[in-house]
């Protein structure tokens, strides 16, 4: 393995022996693992109920370039541009095969081949294009259509709808036919070929996108338009550290793969199909959770994206709004009111988990969805998402579900949530999961707050259940048991009780926070899912123990599979690939751990702390109330640059952002383009506040 000097370029001279760890190329609509014969399209599933899975779509770009002459091979993934390149270099020619999912035109995938002579010669040079592609799928019955402008065209529908009476989505493919060989003619010093693939839900859309692809080729703008779109994305965010090359590359890889799973910032179609644990490149029948959408999207992947990209954050919320009817159906089938978001979701929002117990009992998903909406409002104050965007229907529907699901216990005068499965899936049919009850309490309180903000009369039961919902606590040991009857020291699968502090923000003393961490860290499965150790790291950073946090964060490195920074769900390489959930947890450990960022109702709080081997953390493009900021954290100081001042979510009053140092009460106004630097001492706690807020004082 050899690294390029640029940390954004992952380079190797040999592909991984386990082909699951080849790099995925995705753009929020289409996802593909390079060289694989199948790819996937967002929102296209096949199978009913628990058999629903992301439909395999055949990929005509599954092509390998080979030469008869001996050649040196190099493979690189450039995360600046989202382009994977295979380079072959011999004594006579250099050949480059480039593959990418177009970042601006999401229906478009591209293969480009460039041949350049190394020496003057009058001999033709030929390379072979090797492929086993056939336009067939076990999920879609394809039929041939007339060629379109020189492109091969097939169309088909998935065989089975997600639910009885549901629709079977159509899939159209138009692609440039691939010859078996390409030849650099004697009179040519170099030559370039472009092959395009369009995948769409209708013939009209497919043809329009193929036309666009041909126009981009003719104008020479095919690759530049793609690279420009990636450049726009990266200009809005950067997370880099000084002092650890491994950590820096890991962070870049995480941001790249997460951004690849989200739609273009220019996309106005509102047809985003959500983010599954293995991303769009995976999710076929029996593979990587079938491409379903879990709490992983809302709790693990969403927060890092929302900190930089409010538009992409909103696309996650719009996906959940689009599944309201299914969530209503789920609640009714369970005998409750309101909305019950599925543990595993596809397009309709009806439960598609293959095993009933998870859909019936892992009900914390409702609060997880609400928490994403809550953070969005606190970060943006964009009320339109909750009015015209129907976000309030989600929040109010979840509140109604909690009220109907909770049982009153006259003995302790508390509401209980009975027969649930906590995030720790080693246990089921237990009562009062501390995480489930806490997230339910917070979502009920947010429903009350939102109703007040929108001047909607909130049912008194929302506040009543929120105030009296049991939050298990052991007075003797001064810690939170995972659920009623949990025996301290029993094994735990993954982060559960430890996420009460972050991201939930349950108020507790430092002593209790420490006791929770001490209780669960040694009994957590070392082979559990990757996001777990990042949450422990955040907890220890809260308590000022940066080195202990760093040791835990380094456990995550075992889940990174070289050479392309692809993550596996478990450290032994098993489980879902490319595990975006683990990446999201890792990113949060840095973005919300090292900085201490906490998204709160009336401020963005922060309390920076860096471990000894990290000398500097640069976080560019933090978007708060519409204003973009760059943050530079060093051992002894914090520097903030306000890039641009904006109005709060379209309000006419300026945000007038200012930093408040909690210890001294000093207020430092932020002025666009003028750096603000202040010392970072032990226990430094600050707030970023606005002089204007949609929240009534």
PDB file of N, CA, C and O in Angstrom, residues 65-72 87-96 113-121 123-127 182-185 188-191 193:
ATOM      1  N   UNK A  65     -10.069  -3.104 -18.037  1.00  0.00           N
ATOM      2  CA  UNK A  65      -9.166  -2.829 -19.150  1.00  0.00           C
ATOM      3  C   UNK A  65      -7.930  -3.701 -18.987  1.00  0.00           C
ATOM      4  O   UNK A  65      -7.304  -3.711 -17.917  1.00  0.00           O
ATOM      5  N   UNK A  66      -7.595  -4.439 -20.035  1.00  0.00           N
ATOM      6  CA  UNK A  66      -6.435  -5.321 -19.985  1.00  0.00           C
ATOM      7  C   UNK A  66      -5.554  -5.102 -21.203  1.00  0.00           C
ATOM      8  O   UNK A  66      -6.034  -4.699 -22.269  1.00  0.00           O
ATOM      9  N   UNK A  67      -4.242  -5.365 -21.030  1.00  0.00           N
ATOM     10  CA  UNK A  67      -3.271  -5.240 -22.105  1.00  0.00           C
ATOM     11  C   UNK A  67      -2.530  -6.559 -22.265  1.00  0.00           C
ATOM     12  O   UNK A  67      -2.335  -7.299 -21.296  1.00  0.00           O
ATOM     13  N   UNK A  68      -2.116  -6.827 -23.496  1.00  0.00           N
ATOM     14  CA  UNK A  68      -1.326  -8.037 -23.731  1.00  0.00           C
ATOM     15  C   UNK A  68       0.098  -7.876 -23.210  1.00  0.00           C
ATOM     16  O   UNK A  68       0.691  -8.826 -22.706  1.00  0.00           O
ATOM     17  N   UNK A  69       0.631  -6.643 -23.313  1.00  0.00           N
ATOM     18  CA  UNK A  69       1.999  -6.384 -22.873  1.00  0.00           C
ATOM     19  C   UNK A  69       2.042  -6.251 -21.358  1.00  0.00           C
ATOM     20  O   UNK A  69       1.059  -5.860 -20.717  1.00  0.00           O
ATOM     21  N   UNK A  70       3.190  -6.561 -20.744  1.00  0.00           N
ATOM     22  CA  UNK A  70       3.322  -6.350 -19.298  1.00  0.00           C
ATOM     23  C   UNK A  70       3.112  -4.882 -18.955  1.00  0.00           C
ATOM     24  O   UNK A  70       3.567  -3.991 -19.679  1.00  0.00           O
ATOM     25  N   UNK A  71       2.420  -4.628 -17.841  1.00  0.00           N
ATOM     26  CA  UNK A  71       2.109  -3.242 -17.465  1.00  0.00           C
ATOM     27  C   UNK A  71       2.123  -3.097 -15.956  1.00  0.00           C
ATOM     28  O   UNK A  71       1.879  -4.057 -15.209  1.00  0.00           O
ATOM     29  N   UNK A  72       2.398  -1.871 -15.538  1.00  0.00           N
ATOM     30  CA  UNK A  72       2.305  -1.541 -14.115  1.00  0.00           C
ATOM     31  C   UNK A  72       0.914  -0.982 -13.847  1.00  0.00           C
ATOM     32  O   UNK A  72       0.446  -0.095 -14.568  1.00  0.00           O
ATOM     33  N   UNK A  87      -4.978   2.891 -13.780  1.00  0.00           N
ATOM     34  CA  UNK A  87      -3.949   3.276 -14.745  1.00  0.00           C
ATOM     35  C   UNK A  87      -3.063   2.076 -15.059  1.00  0.00           C
ATOM     36  O   UNK A  87      -2.625   1.358 -14.158  1.00  0.00           O
ATOM     37  N   UNK A  88      -2.804   1.872 -16.352  1.00  0.00           N
ATOM     38  CA  UNK A  88      -1.911   0.820 -16.821  1.00  0.00           C
ATOM     39  C   UNK A  88      -0.786   1.488 -17.600  1.00  0.00           C
ATOM     40  O   UNK A  88      -1.054   2.271 -18.528  1.00  0.00           O
ATOM     41  N   UNK A  89       0.427   1.183 -17.227  1.00  0.00           N
ATOM     42  CA  UNK A  89       1.567   1.829 -17.876  1.00  0.00           C
ATOM     43  C   UNK A  89       2.544   0.769 -18.371  1.00  0.00           C
ATOM     44  O   UNK A  89       3.032  -0.054 -17.590  1.00  0.00           O
ATOM     45  N   UNK A  90       2.800   0.804 -19.684  1.00  0.00           N
ATOM     46  CA  UNK A  90       3.784  -0.100 -20.281  1.00  0.00           C
ATOM     47  C   UNK A  90       4.858   0.739 -20.958  1.00  0.00           C
ATOM     48  O   UNK A  90       4.830   1.972 -20.916  1.00  0.00           O
ATOM     49  N   UNK A  91       5.794   0.065 -21.610  1.00  0.00           N
ATOM     50  CA  UNK A  91       6.869   0.794 -22.286  1.00  0.00           C
ATOM     51  C   UNK A  91       6.332   1.660 -23.414  1.00  0.00           C
ATOM     52  O   UNK A  91       6.897   2.707 -23.730  1.00  0.00           O
ATOM     53  N   UNK A  92       5.196   1.275 -23.999  1.00  0.00           N
ATOM     54  CA  UNK A  92       4.708   1.991 -25.182  1.00  0.00           C
ATOM     55  C   UNK A  92       3.507   2.896 -24.936  1.00  0.00           C
ATOM     56  O   UNK A  92       3.257   3.830 -25.697  1.00  0.00           O
ATOM     57  N   UNK A  93       2.734   2.635 -23.878  1.00  0.00           N
ATOM     58  CA  UNK A  93       1.486   3.386 -23.717  1.00  0.00           C
ATOM     59  C   UNK A  93       1.095   3.492 -22.247  1.00  0.00           C
ATOM     60  O   UNK A  93       1.461   2.635 -21.427  1.00  0.00           O
ATOM     61  N   UNK A  94       0.394   4.561 -21.955  1.00  0.00           N
ATOM     62  CA  UNK A  94      -0.240   4.706 -20.643  1.00  0.00           C
ATOM     63  C   UNK A  94      -1.751   4.779 -20.870  1.00  0.00           C
ATOM     64  O   UNK A  94      -2.228   5.607 -21.660  1.00  0.00           O
ATOM     65  N   UNK A  95      -2.478   3.915 -20.169  1.00  0.00           N
ATOM     66  CA  UNK A  95      -3.938   3.849 -20.317  1.00  0.00           C
ATOM     67  C   UNK A  95      -4.582   4.193 -18.982  1.00  0.00           C
ATOM     68  O   UNK A  95      -4.165   3.673 -17.938  1.00  0.00           O
ATOM     69  N   UNK A  96      -5.583   5.048 -19.017  1.00  0.00           N
ATOM     70  CA  UNK A  96      -6.321   5.415 -17.806  1.00  0.00           C
ATOM     71  C   UNK A  96      -7.804   5.148 -18.016  1.00  0.00           C
ATOM     72  O   UNK A  96      -8.407   5.673 -18.967  1.00  0.00           O
ATOM     73  N   UNK A 113     -11.958   6.411 -21.042  1.00  0.00           N
ATOM     74  CA  UNK A 113     -10.676   5.737 -21.249  1.00  0.00           C
ATOM     75  C   UNK A 113      -9.772   6.648 -22.074  1.00  0.00           C
ATOM     76  O   UNK A 113     -10.178   7.148 -23.133  1.00  0.00           O
ATOM     77  N   UNK A 114      -8.579   6.866 -21.574  1.00  0.00           N
ATOM     78  CA  UNK A 114      -7.582   7.701 -22.234  1.00  0.00           C
ATOM     79  C   UNK A 114      -6.341   6.854 -22.510  1.00  0.00           C
ATOM     80  O   UNK A 114      -5.819   6.190 -21.608  1.00  0.00           O
ATOM     81  N   UNK A 115      -5.868   6.883 -23.770  1.00  0.00           N
ATOM     82  CA  UNK A 115      -4.633   6.194 -24.144  1.00  0.00           C
ATOM     83  C   UNK A 115      -3.627   7.230 -24.623  1.00  0.00           C
ATOM     84  O   UNK A 115      -3.944   8.040 -25.503  1.00  0.00           O
ATOM     85  N   UNK A 116      -2.437   7.194 -24.073  1.00  0.00           N
ATOM     86  CA  UNK A 116      -1.388   8.150 -24.426  1.00  0.00           C
ATOM     87  C   UNK A 116      -0.108   7.379 -24.747  1.00  0.00           C
ATOM     88  O   UNK A 116       0.362   6.573 -23.937  1.00  0.00           O
ATOM     89  N   UNK A 117       0.465   7.647 -25.930  1.00  0.00           N
ATOM     90  CA  UNK A 117       1.716   6.983 -26.307  1.00  0.00           C
ATOM     91  C   UNK A 117       2.855   7.447 -25.414  1.00  0.00           C
ATOM     92  O   UNK A 117       2.994   8.616 -25.109  1.00  0.00           O
ATOM     93  N   UNK A 118       3.695   6.501 -25.045  1.00  0.00           N
ATOM     94  CA  UNK A 118       4.880   6.805 -24.250  1.00  0.00           C
ATOM     95  C   UNK A 118       6.101   7.053 -25.143  1.00  0.00           C
ATOM     96  O   UNK A 118       7.015   7.784 -24.754  1.00  0.00           O
ATOM     97  N   UNK A 119       6.117   6.422 -26.326  1.00  0.00           N
ATOM     98  CA  UNK A 119       7.244   6.560 -27.252  1.00  0.00           C
ATOM     99  C   UNK A 119       6.697   6.754 -28.663  1.00  0.00           C
ATOM    100  O   UNK A 119       5.577   6.348 -28.984  1.00  0.00           O
ATOM    101  N   UNK A 120       7.492   7.394 -29.518  1.00  0.00           N
ATOM    102  CA  UNK A 120       7.091   7.591 -30.905  1.00  0.00           C
ATOM    103  C   UNK A 120       7.112   6.248 -31.632  1.00  0.00           C
ATOM    104  O   UNK A 120       8.090   5.505 -31.583  1.00  0.00           O
ATOM    105  N   UNK A 121       6.015   5.940 -32.302  1.00  0.00           N
ATOM    106  CA  UNK A 121       5.905   4.666 -33.007  1.00  0.00           C
ATOM    107  C   UNK A 121       4.797   4.761 -34.038  1.00  0.00           C
ATOM    108  O   UNK A 121       3.853   5.546 -33.885  1.00  0.00           O
ATOM    109  N   UNK A 123       3.132   2.012 -34.856  1.00  0.00           N
ATOM    110  CA  UNK A 123       2.355   0.799 -34.617  1.00  0.00           C
ATOM    111  C   UNK A 123       1.040   1.137 -33.915  1.00  0.00           C
ATOM    112  O   UNK A 123       1.012   1.972 -33.007  1.00  0.00           O
ATOM    113  N   UNK A 124      -0.058   0.520 -34.313  1.00  0.00           N
ATOM    114  CA  UNK A 124      -1.290   0.678 -33.531  1.00  0.00           C
ATOM    115  C   UNK A 124      -1.151  -0.026 -32.178  1.00  0.00           C
ATOM    116  O   UNK A 124      -0.414  -1.010 -32.059  1.00  0.00           O
ATOM    117  N   UNK A 125      -1.842   0.505 -31.181  1.00  0.00           N
ATOM    118  CA  UNK A 125      -1.812  -0.097 -29.840  1.00  0.00           C
ATOM    119  C   UNK A 125      -3.252  -0.417 -29.445  1.00  0.00           C
ATOM    120  O   UNK A 125      -4.129   0.455 -29.494  1.00  0.00           O
ATOM    121  N   UNK A 126      -3.487  -1.646 -29.023  1.00  0.00           N
ATOM    122  CA  UNK A 126      -4.849  -2.093 -28.717  1.00  0.00           C
ATOM    123  C   UNK A 126      -4.944  -2.563 -27.264  1.00  0.00           C
ATOM    124  O   UNK A 126      -4.034  -3.228 -26.753  1.00  0.00           O
ATOM    125  N   UNK A 127      -6.045  -2.193 -26.607  1.00  0.00           N
ATOM    126  CA  UNK A 127      -6.350  -2.717 -25.272  1.00  0.00           C
ATOM    127  C   UNK A 127      -7.679  -3.456 -25.335  1.00  0.00           C
ATOM    128  O   UNK A 127      -8.523  -3.193 -26.205  1.00  0.00           O
ATOM    129  N   UNK A 182     -10.208  -1.354 -27.893  1.00  0.00           N
ATOM    130  CA  UNK A 182      -9.992   0.030 -28.310  1.00  0.00           C
ATOM    131  C   UNK A 182      -8.579   0.120 -28.869  1.00  0.00           C
ATOM    132  O   UNK A 182      -7.646  -0.486 -28.323  1.00  0.00           O
ATOM    133  N   UNK A 183      -8.425   0.909 -29.950  1.00  0.00           N
ATOM    134  CA  UNK A 183      -7.125   0.975 -30.614  1.00  0.00           C
ATOM    135  C   UNK A 183      -6.674   2.416 -30.783  1.00  0.00           C
ATOM    136  O   UNK A 183      -7.442   3.268 -31.255  1.00  0.00           O
ATOM    137  N   UNK A 184      -5.439   2.658 -30.403  1.00  0.00           N
ATOM    138  CA  UNK A 184      -4.781   3.931 -30.655  1.00  0.00           C
ATOM    139  C   UNK A 184      -4.097   3.798 -32.016  1.00  0.00           C
ATOM    140  O   UNK A 184      -3.165   3.002 -32.191  1.00  0.00           O
ATOM    141  N   UNK A 185      -4.572   4.562 -33.001  1.00  0.00           N
ATOM    142  CA  UNK A 185      -4.100   4.419 -34.379  1.00  0.00           C
ATOM    143  C   UNK A 185      -2.671   4.938 -34.532  1.00  0.00           C
ATOM    144  O   UNK A 185      -2.206   5.750 -33.718  1.00  0.00           O
ATOM    145  N   UNK A 188      -2.043   8.645 -34.168  1.00  0.00           N
ATOM    146  CA  UNK A 188      -2.528   9.291 -32.944  1.00  0.00           C
ATOM    147  C   UNK A 188      -1.489   9.205 -31.831  1.00  0.00           C
ATOM    148  O   UNK A 188      -0.934   8.139 -31.575  1.00  0.00           O
ATOM    149  N   UNK A 189      -1.257  10.342 -31.173  1.00  0.00           N
ATOM    150  CA  UNK A 189      -0.404  10.332 -29.976  1.00  0.00           C
ATOM    151  C   UNK A 189      -1.234  10.023 -28.737  1.00  0.00           C
ATOM    152  O   UNK A 189      -0.708   9.534 -27.727  1.00  0.00           O
ATOM    153  N   UNK A 190      -2.526  10.320 -28.822  1.00  0.00           N
ATOM    154  CA  UNK A 190      -3.428   9.969 -27.731  1.00  0.00           C
ATOM    155  C   UNK A 190      -4.853   9.934 -28.247  1.00  0.00           C
ATOM    156  O   UNK A 190      -5.176  10.500 -29.306  1.00  0.00           O
ATOM    157  N   UNK A 191      -5.728   9.282 -27.525  1.00  0.00           N
ATOM    158  CA  UNK A 191      -7.148   9.219 -27.877  1.00  0.00           C
ATOM    159  C   UNK A 191      -7.965   9.026 -26.611  1.00  0.00           C
ATOM    160  O   UNK A 191      -7.492   8.443 -25.623  1.00  0.00           O
ATOM    161  N   UNK A 193     -12.022   8.071 -25.102  1.00  0.00           N
ATOM    162  CA  UNK A 193     -13.357   7.545 -25.357  1.00  0.00           C
ATOM    163  C   UNK A 193     -14.229   7.765 -24.118  1.00  0.00           C
ATOM    164  O   UNK A 193     -13.743   7.656 -22.986  1.00  0.00           O
TER     165      UNK A 193
END
